[in-house]
Short mmCIF file of C-alpha atoms in Angstrom, two decimals:
data_model
loop_
_atom_site.label_atom_id
_atom_site.label_comp_id
_atom_site.label_asym_id
_atom_site.label_seq_id
_atom_site.Cartn_x
_atom_site.Cartn_y
_atom_site.Cartn_z
CA UNK A 1 -24.92 21.98 -22.30
CA UNK A 2 -26.51 23.48 -19.24
CA UNK A 3 -25.09 26.62 -17.67
CA UNK A 4 -25.64 29.52 -15.31
CA UNK A 5 -26.42 33.09 -15.96
CA UNK A 6 -23.37 35.34 -16.10
CA UNK A 7 -22.36 36.50 -12.63
CA UNK A 8 -24.43 33.92 -10.80
CA UNK A 9 -22.69 32.81 -7.58
CA UNK A 10 -21.19 29.34 -7.49
CA UNK A 11 -21.99 27.84 -4.10
CA UNK A 12 -19.36 26.00 -2.05
CA UNK A 13 -21.27 22.77 -2.75
CA UNK A 14 -21.80 23.34 -6.47
CA UNK A 15 -19.25 20.76 -7.64
CA UNK A 16 -20.81 17.96 -5.57
CA UNK A 17 -24.35 19.00 -6.48
CA UNK A 18 -23.47 18.53 -10.14
CA UNK A 19 -22.01 15.04 -9.60
CA UNK A 20 -25.07 13.95 -7.61
CA UNK A 21 -27.51 15.17 -10.32
CA UNK A 22 -27.44 12.15 -12.66
CA UNK A 23 -29.72 13.69 -15.27
CA UNK A 24 -27.72 16.91 -15.54
CA UNK A 25 -24.40 15.06 -15.59
CA UNK A 26 -25.59 12.55 -18.17
CA UNK A 27 -26.70 15.42 -20.45
CA UNK A 28 -23.31 17.08 -20.13
CA UNK A 29 -21.37 13.89 -20.94
CA UNK A 30 -23.79 12.67 -23.64
CA UNK A 31 -24.39 9.23 -22.12
CA UNK A 32 -26.10 7.66 -19.07
CA UNK A 33 -23.76 7.98 -16.13
CA UNK A 34 -23.79 8.12 -12.34
CA UNK A 35 -21.13 8.74 -9.72
CA UNK A 36 -20.13 7.29 -6.36
CA UNK A 37 -17.35 7.61 -3.77
CA UNK A 38 -17.47 11.40 -3.73
CA UNK A 39 -14.61 13.30 -2.12
CA UNK A 40 -15.67 16.88 -1.47
CA UNK A 41 -13.50 19.95 -0.86
CA UNK A 42 -15.88 22.87 -0.21
CA UNK A 43 -15.50 25.69 -2.71
CA UNK A 44 -12.58 23.89 -4.40
CA UNK A 45 -13.56 20.61 -6.11
CA UNK A 46 -15.28 17.24 -5.87
CA UNK A 47 -13.89 14.00 -7.33
CA UNK A 48 -15.71 10.74 -7.79
CA UNK A 49 -15.89 7.38 -9.54
CA UNK A 50 -17.67 7.73 -12.87
CA UNK A 51 -19.85 4.78 -13.88
CA UNK A 52 -21.31 4.46 -17.38
CA UNK A 53 -24.41 2.37 -17.99
CA UNK A 54 -23.57 -0.95 -19.70
CA UNK A 55 -19.84 -0.75 -19.05
CA UNK A 56 -17.81 -2.74 -16.52
CA UNK A 57 -14.81 -0.45 -16.23
CA UNK A 58 -15.24 2.61 -14.02
CA UNK A 59 -13.56 5.96 -14.69
CA UNK A 60 -12.89 9.08 -12.67
CA UNK A 61 -14.31 12.57 -12.81
CA UNK A 62 -13.45 15.79 -11.03
CA UNK A 63 -15.41 19.05 -10.97
CA UNK A 64 -13.50 22.16 -9.99
CA UNK A 65 -14.58 25.63 -8.95
CA UNK A 66 -13.24 28.79 -10.59
CA UNK A 67 -9.56 29.36 -9.82
CA UNK A 68 -8.96 25.77 -8.74
CA UNK A 69 -8.28 23.98 -11.99
CA UNK A 70 -4.52 23.53 -11.57
CA UNK A 71 -4.89 19.79 -10.77
CA UNK A 72 -7.04 19.29 -13.82
CA UNK A 73 -4.34 20.85 -16.00
CA UNK A 74 -1.84 18.47 -14.44
CA UNK A 75 -4.06 15.51 -15.21
CA UNK A 76 -4.28 16.54 -18.86
CA UNK A 77 -0.49 16.97 -18.99
CA UNK A 78 0.28 13.57 -17.41
CA UNK A 79 -2.14 11.81 -19.78
CA UNK A 80 -0.69 13.58 -22.80
CA UNK A 81 2.80 12.40 -21.88
CA UNK A 82 1.47 8.82 -22.08
CA UNK A 83 -0.52 9.25 -25.28
CA UNK A 84 -3.80 9.30 -23.39
CA UNK A 85 -6.69 11.75 -23.29
CA UNK A 86 -8.50 13.45 -20.43
CA UNK A 87 -11.76 15.04 -21.45
CA UNK A 88 -12.40 18.62 -20.22
CA UNK A 89 -15.57 20.60 -20.54
CA UNK A 90 -17.21 23.62 -18.98
CA UNK A 91 -20.58 23.98 -17.21
CA UNK A 92 -21.00 27.62 -16.43
CA UNK A 93 -18.17 28.50 -14.07
CA UNK A 94 -17.47 24.87 -13.18
CA UNK A 95 -14.78 22.85 -15.01
CA UNK A 96 -15.24 19.11 -15.47
CA UNK A 97 -12.46 16.63 -16.29
CA UNK A 98 -12.98 12.90 -16.66
CA UNK A 99 -11.17 9.86 -18.04
CA UNK A 100 -10.55 6.18 -17.78
CA UNK A 101 -8.69 4.55 -14.87
CA UNK A 102 -5.52 4.67 -17.01
CA UNK A 103 -5.56 8.49 -16.87
CA UNK A 104 -6.10 8.83 -13.11
CA UNK A 105 -3.49 11.54 -12.37
CA UNK A 106 -2.37 10.40 -8.95
CA UNK A 107 -2.17 6.71 -9.87
CA UNK A 108 -0.14 7.25 -13.04
CA UNK A 109 3.20 6.36 -11.42
CA UNK A 110 1.87 3.08 -10.05
CA UNK A 111 0.09 2.24 -13.28
CA UNK A 112 3.34 2.78 -15.18
CA UNK A 113 4.64 -0.36 -13.45
CA UNK A 114 1.70 -2.41 -14.81
CA UNK A 115 1.90 -1.15 -18.40
CA UNK A 116 4.60 -3.63 -19.56
CA UNK A 117 1.91 -6.32 -18.88
CA UNK A 118 -1.32 -4.33 -19.20
CA UNK A 119 -0.89 -1.33 -21.46
CA UNK A 120 -4.43 -0.29 -20.63
CA UNK A 121 -6.30 -1.29 -17.47
CA UNK A 122 -9.65 -0.32 -19.05
CA UNK A 123 -9.03 -2.45 -22.15
CA UNK A 124 -7.90 -5.40 -19.93
CA UNK A 125 -11.09 -5.08 -17.86
CA UNK A 126 -13.23 -4.95 -21.01
CA UNK A 127 -11.47 -8.07 -22.31
CA UNK A 128 -11.93 -9.93 -19.01
CA UNK A 129 -8.20 -10.16 -18.20
CA UNK A 130 -8.61 -7.89 -15.17
CA UNK A 131 -11.56 -7.02 -12.97
CA UNK A 132 -11.90 -4.04 -10.66
CA UNK A 133 -12.42 -5.07 -7.01
CA UNK A 134 -12.21 -1.54 -5.60
CA UNK A 135 -11.46 1.91 -6.95
CA UNK A 136 -11.06 5.13 -5.03
CA UNK A 137 -10.04 7.81 -7.53
CA UNK A 138 -6.65 9.43 -6.97
CA UNK A 139 -6.03 7.13 -4.01
CA UNK A 140 -6.30 3.39 -4.63
CA UNK A 141 -7.10 0.78 -7.23
CA UNK A 142 -7.48 -2.93 -6.46
CA UNK A 143 -7.58 -5.37 -9.35
CA UNK A 144 -8.09 -9.11 -9.74
CA UNK A 145 -5.84 -10.69 -12.32
CA UNK A 146 -6.60 -14.23 -13.55
CA UNK A 147 -3.67 -16.47 -14.31
CA UNK A 148 -3.46 -19.50 -16.58
CA UNK A 149 -2.91 -22.01 -13.78
CA UNK A 150 -3.75 -21.59 -10.12
CA UNK A 151 -5.57 -18.94 -8.15
CA UNK A 152 -5.89 -15.35 -9.30
CA UNK A 153 -3.63 -12.56 -8.05
CA UNK A 154 -4.70 -9.27 -6.51
CA UNK A 155 -2.92 -6.09 -7.66
CA UNK A 156 -3.06 -3.06 -5.40
CA UNK A 157 -2.06 0.32 -6.88
CA UNK A 158 -1.88 3.39 -4.63
CA UNK A 159 -1.11 7.08 -5.00
CA UNK A 160 1.31 6.94 -2.05
CA UNK A 161 4.22 4.55 -1.69
CA UNK A 162 3.34 1.38 0.21
CA UNK A 163 6.21 1.55 2.66
CA UNK A 164 6.72 -1.20 5.24
CA UNK A 165 3.78 -3.32 4.10
CA UNK A 166 5.76 -6.53 3.73
CA UNK A 167 7.61 -6.14 7.01
CA UNK A 168 4.60 -5.26 9.16
CA UNK A 169 2.48 -8.11 7.89
CA UNK A 170 5.38 -10.51 8.14
CA UNK A 171 5.76 -9.56 11.81
CA UNK A 172 2.07 -10.05 12.47
CA UNK A 173 2.13 -13.45 10.82
CA UNK A 174 5.11 -14.41 12.93
CA UNK A 175 3.13 -13.37 16.02
CA UNK A 176 0.38 -15.83 15.09
CA UNK A 177 -2.06 -13.37 13.51
CA UNK A 178 -3.62 -14.92 10.37
CA UNK A 179 -3.09 -12.29 7.70
CA UNK A 180 -2.73 -12.21 3.91
CA UNK A 181 0.84 -11.29 3.01
CA UNK A 182 1.88 -9.72 -0.31
CA UNK A 183 4.22 -11.59 -2.63
CA UNK A 184 7.41 -10.21 -4.09
CA UNK A 185 7.63 -10.03 -7.86
CA UNK A 186 8.88 -7.93 -10.78
CA UNK A 187 6.01 -5.44 -10.54
CA UNK A 188 6.86 -4.64 -6.96
CA UNK A 189 10.52 -4.03 -7.90
CA UNK A 190 9.40 -1.55 -10.57
CA UNK A 191 7.28 0.54 -8.20
CA UNK A 192 6.71 0.89 -4.45
CA UNK A 193 3.20 2.05 -5.29
CA UNK A 194 2.21 -1.47 -6.38
CA UNK A 195 1.83 -4.64 -4.32
CA UNK A 196 0.80 -8.08 -5.52
CA UNK A 197 -1.22 -10.39 -3.27
CA UNK A 198 -2.22 -14.05 -3.40
CA UNK A 199 -5.88 -14.94 -3.71
CA UNK A 200 -7.21 -16.45 -0.52
CA UNK A 201 -10.47 -18.09 0.42
CA UNK A 202 -13.99 -18.46 -0.79
CA UNK A 203 -15.12 -14.92 0.02
CA UNK A 204 -15.39 -12.62 3.01
CA UNK A 205 -17.39 -13.20 6.18
CA UNK A 206 -20.06 -10.69 5.12
CA UNK A 207 -20.94 -12.61 1.92
CA UNK A 208 -20.26 -16.31 2.55
CA UNK A 209 -23.07 -18.80 3.12
CA UNK A 210 -24.65 -18.54 6.57
CA UNK A 211 -23.68 -22.14 7.28
CA UNK A 212 -19.99 -21.09 7.42
CA UNK A 213 -20.57 -18.44 10.06
CA UNK A 214 -20.76 -20.99 12.86
CA UNK A 215 -17.04 -21.74 12.49
CA UNK A 216 -15.70 -18.69 10.65
CA UNK A 217 -17.27 -16.15 13.02
CA UNK A 218 -15.52 -17.41 16.19
CA UNK A 219 -12.34 -17.85 14.14
CA UNK A 220 -12.51 -14.17 13.17
CA UNK A 221 -12.84 -13.23 16.84
CA UNK A 222 -9.89 -15.39 17.80
CA UNK A 223 -7.81 -13.81 15.01
CA UNK A 224 -8.66 -10.35 16.28
CA UNK A 225 -7.74 -11.39 19.81
CA UNK A 226 -4.34 -12.47 18.58
CA UNK A 227 -3.88 -9.10 16.84
CA UNK A 228 -4.96 -7.20 19.95
CA UNK A 229 -2.61 -9.21 22.12
CA UNK A 230 0.42 -9.05 19.81
CA UNK A 231 3.57 -7.23 20.81
CA UNK A 232 4.25 -6.09 17.20
CA UNK A 233 5.19 -2.41 17.17
CA UNK A 234 2.50 -0.03 15.87
CA UNK A 235 2.34 3.72 15.49
CA UNK A 236 -0.49 5.49 17.37
CA UNK A 237 -3.48 6.32 15.16
CA UNK A 238 -5.42 9.58 15.20
CA UNK A 239 -7.28 10.02 18.47
CA UNK A 240 -10.90 8.96 18.21
CA UNK A 241 -12.35 12.18 19.56
CA UNK A 242 -10.10 14.38 17.40
CA UNK A 243 -11.07 12.42 14.28
CA UNK A 244 -14.78 12.81 15.07
CA UNK A 245 -14.38 16.49 15.77
CA UNK A 246 -12.78 17.05 12.37
CA UNK A 247 -15.70 15.34 10.69
CA UNK A 248 -18.12 17.83 12.25
CA UNK A 249 -16.69 20.61 10.12
CA UNK A 250 -16.97 18.48 7.01
CA UNK A 251 -20.69 18.01 7.62
CA UNK A 252 -21.21 21.66 8.52
CA UNK A 253 -19.91 22.45 5.01
CA UNK A 254 -22.53 20.13 3.57
CA UNK A 255 -25.46 21.25 5.76
CA UNK A 256 -25.30 23.38 8.94
CA UNK A 257 -28.31 21.65 10.51
CA UNK A 258 -26.83 18.20 10.11
CA UNK A 259 -23.52 19.54 11.34
CA UNK A 260 -25.13 20.88 14.50
CA UNK A 261 -26.70 17.50 15.27
CA UNK A 262 -23.45 15.74 14.57
CA UNK A 263 -21.58 18.09 16.89
CA UNK A 264 -23.99 17.30 19.76
CA UNK A 265 -23.76 13.51 19.21
CA UNK A 266 -19.98 13.65 18.86
CA UNK A 267 -19.77 15.44 22.19
CA UNK A 268 -21.98 12.76 23.79
CA UNK A 269 -19.81 9.94 22.43
CA UNK A 270 -16.62 11.74 23.38
CA UNK A 271 -17.88 12.14 26.94
CA UNK A 272 -18.61 8.42 27.24
CA UNK A 273 -15.23 7.43 25.84
CA UNK A 274 -13.47 9.98 28.03
CA UNK A 275 -15.14 8.70 31.17
CA UNK A 276 -14.23 5.05 30.54
CA UNK A 277 -11.07 3.01 31.02
CA UNK A 278 -10.19 1.23 27.83
CA UNK A 279 -7.43 -1.21 27.00
CA UNK A 280 -5.13 -0.16 24.18
CA UNK A 281 -3.04 -2.21 21.77
CA UNK A 282 -2.52 -3.10 18.16
CA UNK A 283 -5.79 -2.52 16.31
CA UNK A 284 -7.00 -3.29 12.80
CA UNK A 285 -8.52 0.16 12.57
CA UNK A 286 -11.36 -0.69 10.17
CA UNK A 287 -12.55 -4.04 11.37
CA UNK A 288 -15.68 -5.52 9.79
CA UNK A 289 -16.90 -8.79 8.34
CA UNK A 290 -15.74 -7.87 4.85
CA UNK A 291 -12.16 -7.60 6.16
CA UNK A 292 -12.23 -11.26 7.18
CA UNK A 293 -11.50 -13.70 4.35
CA UNK A 294 -12.91 -17.18 4.88
CA UNK A 295 -10.68 -20.06 3.88
CA UNK A 296 -11.52 -23.03 1.70
CA UNK A 297 -11.24 -26.61 2.97
CA UNK A 298 -7.45 -26.77 2.50
CA UNK A 299 -6.75 -23.28 3.93
CA UNK A 300 -6.73 -21.53 7.30
CA UNK A 301 -10.25 -20.90 8.65
CA UNK A 302 -9.87 -17.12 8.25
CA UNK A 303 -7.30 -14.47 7.43
CA UNK A 304 -7.54 -10.76 8.12
CA UNK A 305 -6.89 -8.24 5.37
CA UNK A 306 -6.69 -4.49 4.62
CA UNK A 307 -4.49 -3.04 7.38
CA UNK A 308 -4.33 0.49 5.98
CA UNK A 309 -5.66 2.03 9.22
CA UNK A 310 -3.86 -0.31 11.58
CA UNK A 311 -1.98 1.13 14.54
CA UNK A 312 -2.06 1.53 18.31
CA UNK A 313 -5.41 2.64 19.72
CA UNK A 314 -8.26 1.58 21.99
CA UNK A 315 -9.12 -2.03 21.30
CA UNK A 316 -12.86 -1.57 21.77
CA UNK A 317 -12.92 0.45 18.55
CA UNK A 318 -12.46 -2.72 16.47
CA UNK A 319 -15.33 -4.45 18.25
CA UNK A 320 -17.62 -1.47 17.80
CA UNK A 321 -16.79 -1.03 14.11
CA UNK A 322 -17.53 -4.73 13.40
CA UNK A 323 -20.93 -4.51 15.09
CA UNK A 324 -21.72 -1.15 13.42
CA UNK A 325 -21.01 -2.52 9.92
CA UNK A 326 -23.35 -5.45 10.52
CA UNK A 327 -26.01 -3.17 11.99
CA UNK A 328 -25.88 -0.91 8.91
CA UNK A 329 -25.98 -3.84 6.51
CA UNK A 330 -29.18 -5.16 8.10
CA UNK A 331 -30.91 -1.84 8.80
CA UNK A 332 -34.20 -1.09 7.07
CA UNK A 333 -35.79 2.28 6.46
CA UNK A 334 -37.01 3.66 9.80
CA UNK A 335 -35.43 0.79 11.74
CA UNK A 336 -33.25 2.75 14.13
CA UNK A 337 -33.38 0.97 17.51
CA UNK A 338 -30.39 -0.90 18.94
CA UNK A 339 -31.36 -4.58 18.44
CA UNK A 340 -28.79 -6.04 20.84
CA UNK A 341 -25.93 -8.38 20.03
CA UNK A 342 -28.24 -11.39 19.83
CA UNK A 343 -29.82 -9.85 16.68
CA UNK A 344 -26.38 -9.51 15.02
CA UNK A 345 -25.30 -13.10 14.29
CA UNK A 346 -21.83 -12.26 12.88
CA UNK A 347 -21.02 -10.01 15.80
CA UNK A 348 -22.30 -12.54 18.33
CA UNK A 349 -20.14 -15.29 16.78
CA UNK A 350 -17.11 -13.02 16.51
CA UNK A 351 -17.39 -11.87 20.13
CA UNK A 352 -17.73 -15.47 21.34
CA UNK A 353 -14.46 -16.40 19.62
CA UNK A 354 -12.78 -13.19 20.85
CA UNK A 355 -13.76 -13.85 24.47
CA UNK A 356 -12.78 -17.52 24.33
CA UNK A 357 -9.37 -16.55 22.95
CA UNK A 358 -8.83 -14.09 25.81
CA UNK A 359 -9.26 -10.90 23.81
CA UNK A 360 -7.63 -8.00 25.65
CA UNK A 361 -10.52 -5.63 24.81
CA UNK A 362 -12.96 -7.66 26.90
CA UNK A 363 -15.13 -7.71 28.85
CA UNK A 364 -17.43 -5.07 27.30
CA UNK A 365 -20.80 -4.44 28.87
CA UNK A 366 -23.74 -3.69 26.57
CA UNK A 367 -23.44 0.08 27.27
CA UNK A 368 -19.70 -0.07 26.55
CA UNK A 369 -20.29 -1.81 23.20
CA UNK A 370 -23.01 0.66 22.34
CA UNK A 371 -20.64 3.55 22.95
CA UNK A 372 -18.18 2.17 20.39
CA UNK A 373 -20.90 1.18 17.95
CA UNK A 374 -22.15 4.79 18.11
CA UNK A 375 -18.62 6.01 17.53
CA UNK A 376 -18.24 3.77 14.47
CA UNK A 377 -21.61 4.88 13.11
CA UNK A 378 -20.52 8.52 13.47
CA UNK A 379 -17.44 7.88 11.36
CA UNK A 380 -19.73 6.63 8.56
CA UNK A 381 -22.41 9.28 8.82
CA UNK A 382 -21.50 10.90 5.45
CA UNK A 383 -21.77 7.68 3.48
CA UNK A 384 -25.12 8.62 1.85
CA UNK A 385 -23.46 11.76 0.48
CA UNK A 386 -20.31 9.93 -0.62
CA UNK A 387 -22.49 7.42 -2.44
CA UNK A 388 -24.11 10.30 -4.38
CA UNK A 389 -27.57 9.37 -3.08
CA UNK A 390 -29.92 12.08 -4.39
CA UNK A 391 -31.59 11.94 -0.97
CA UNK A 392 -28.26 12.16 0.87
CA UNK A 393 -29.29 14.77 3.43
CA UNK A 394 -32.21 12.68 4.69
CA UNK A 395 -29.85 9.73 4.68
CA UNK A 396 -27.40 11.58 6.93
CA UNK A 397 -30.21 12.50 9.34
CA UNK A 398 -31.32 8.83 9.44
CA UNK A 399 -27.74 7.86 10.37
CA UNK A 400 -27.81 10.50 13.14
CA UNK A 401 -31.15 9.15 14.36
CA UNK A 402 -29.57 5.72 14.54
CA UNK A 403 -26.63 6.97 16.57
CA UNK A 404 -29.02 8.62 19.00
CA UNK A 405 -30.99 5.39 19.35
CA UNK A 406 -27.83 3.31 19.97
CA UNK A 407 -26.70 5.70 22.64
CA UNK A 408 -30.07 5.32 24.33
#
């Protein structure tokens, strides 16, 4: 086991540095591992997904600084009550705790509702009865469950209660917005932290065959136009500028130089947004091609999914986030320039359908769209760090270079 000399200072970033160092972490745990989806609290702790080479089921890990191990003790206690084990070890002054999905401390209440059917999620994944679609430790778990006859089901387990999900999506569907609605079943009645969803489509717009884009892209734009024009009540979401300003301090804690650059670019984007007149309405809040499910021959052309960040806000934000996601997906090392909408086929097709359907967020000039693309890129500037990229700082600076290029 590695360690530090007695009395050596633990930096505010020590917990995340350990999780990013694959060789050091693998030595500590005695097997080849890596992490992703880091959530960093400076000087307190960092949590992440723990991936083990050769295994399909992810786990969780948290590294805590001295004096901040109370949540780790709670995790051990909750697991013990269920006959499970959380592994705890020490690396100098840092305390590590890790375990399987089943022992995730903040998901335990939701997982309890699944245990009558799946006593262990990890064992069910290993046996092929479940597969993990998405896992954000201590926040959310999304599983695919195959059934004997018919399409699979999707199980969504969250740390917080999923209040109002059925009603809000039902209202959107009634307003003509193509959405995926959860189904009601026994698991839902056992816990408000679990929802069950029908399987829809052949994949999302980001991954389907390019031949489908010609019809699915405009259909996605038309669906977004219906959402933007709906009269379904929605709570205001956090102001764009306020949200960006908060992120500045997060990056300052990671690296002051990167934080200073982010502050300047945030101010530039805030000025552009503040000087414009933007239509507001019901937004998706995290709109991108992977939030658009593409139907099979017997289904609707598309349906929208994942409305966790939905609310009332400036409509242009959805258009900018869609374009930004496609831009990032196609960016190569050193390729920072704004290529224009014509070089983004998904965005071009989506905007065509949006405009034809009378989307309330139109018309957007190229400078307008670039403002909102830059805003969306800023919200994702810490992704290299959260992905535990060993070269994360250079990755953040490349993201900032890209924002600067998009702003022009």
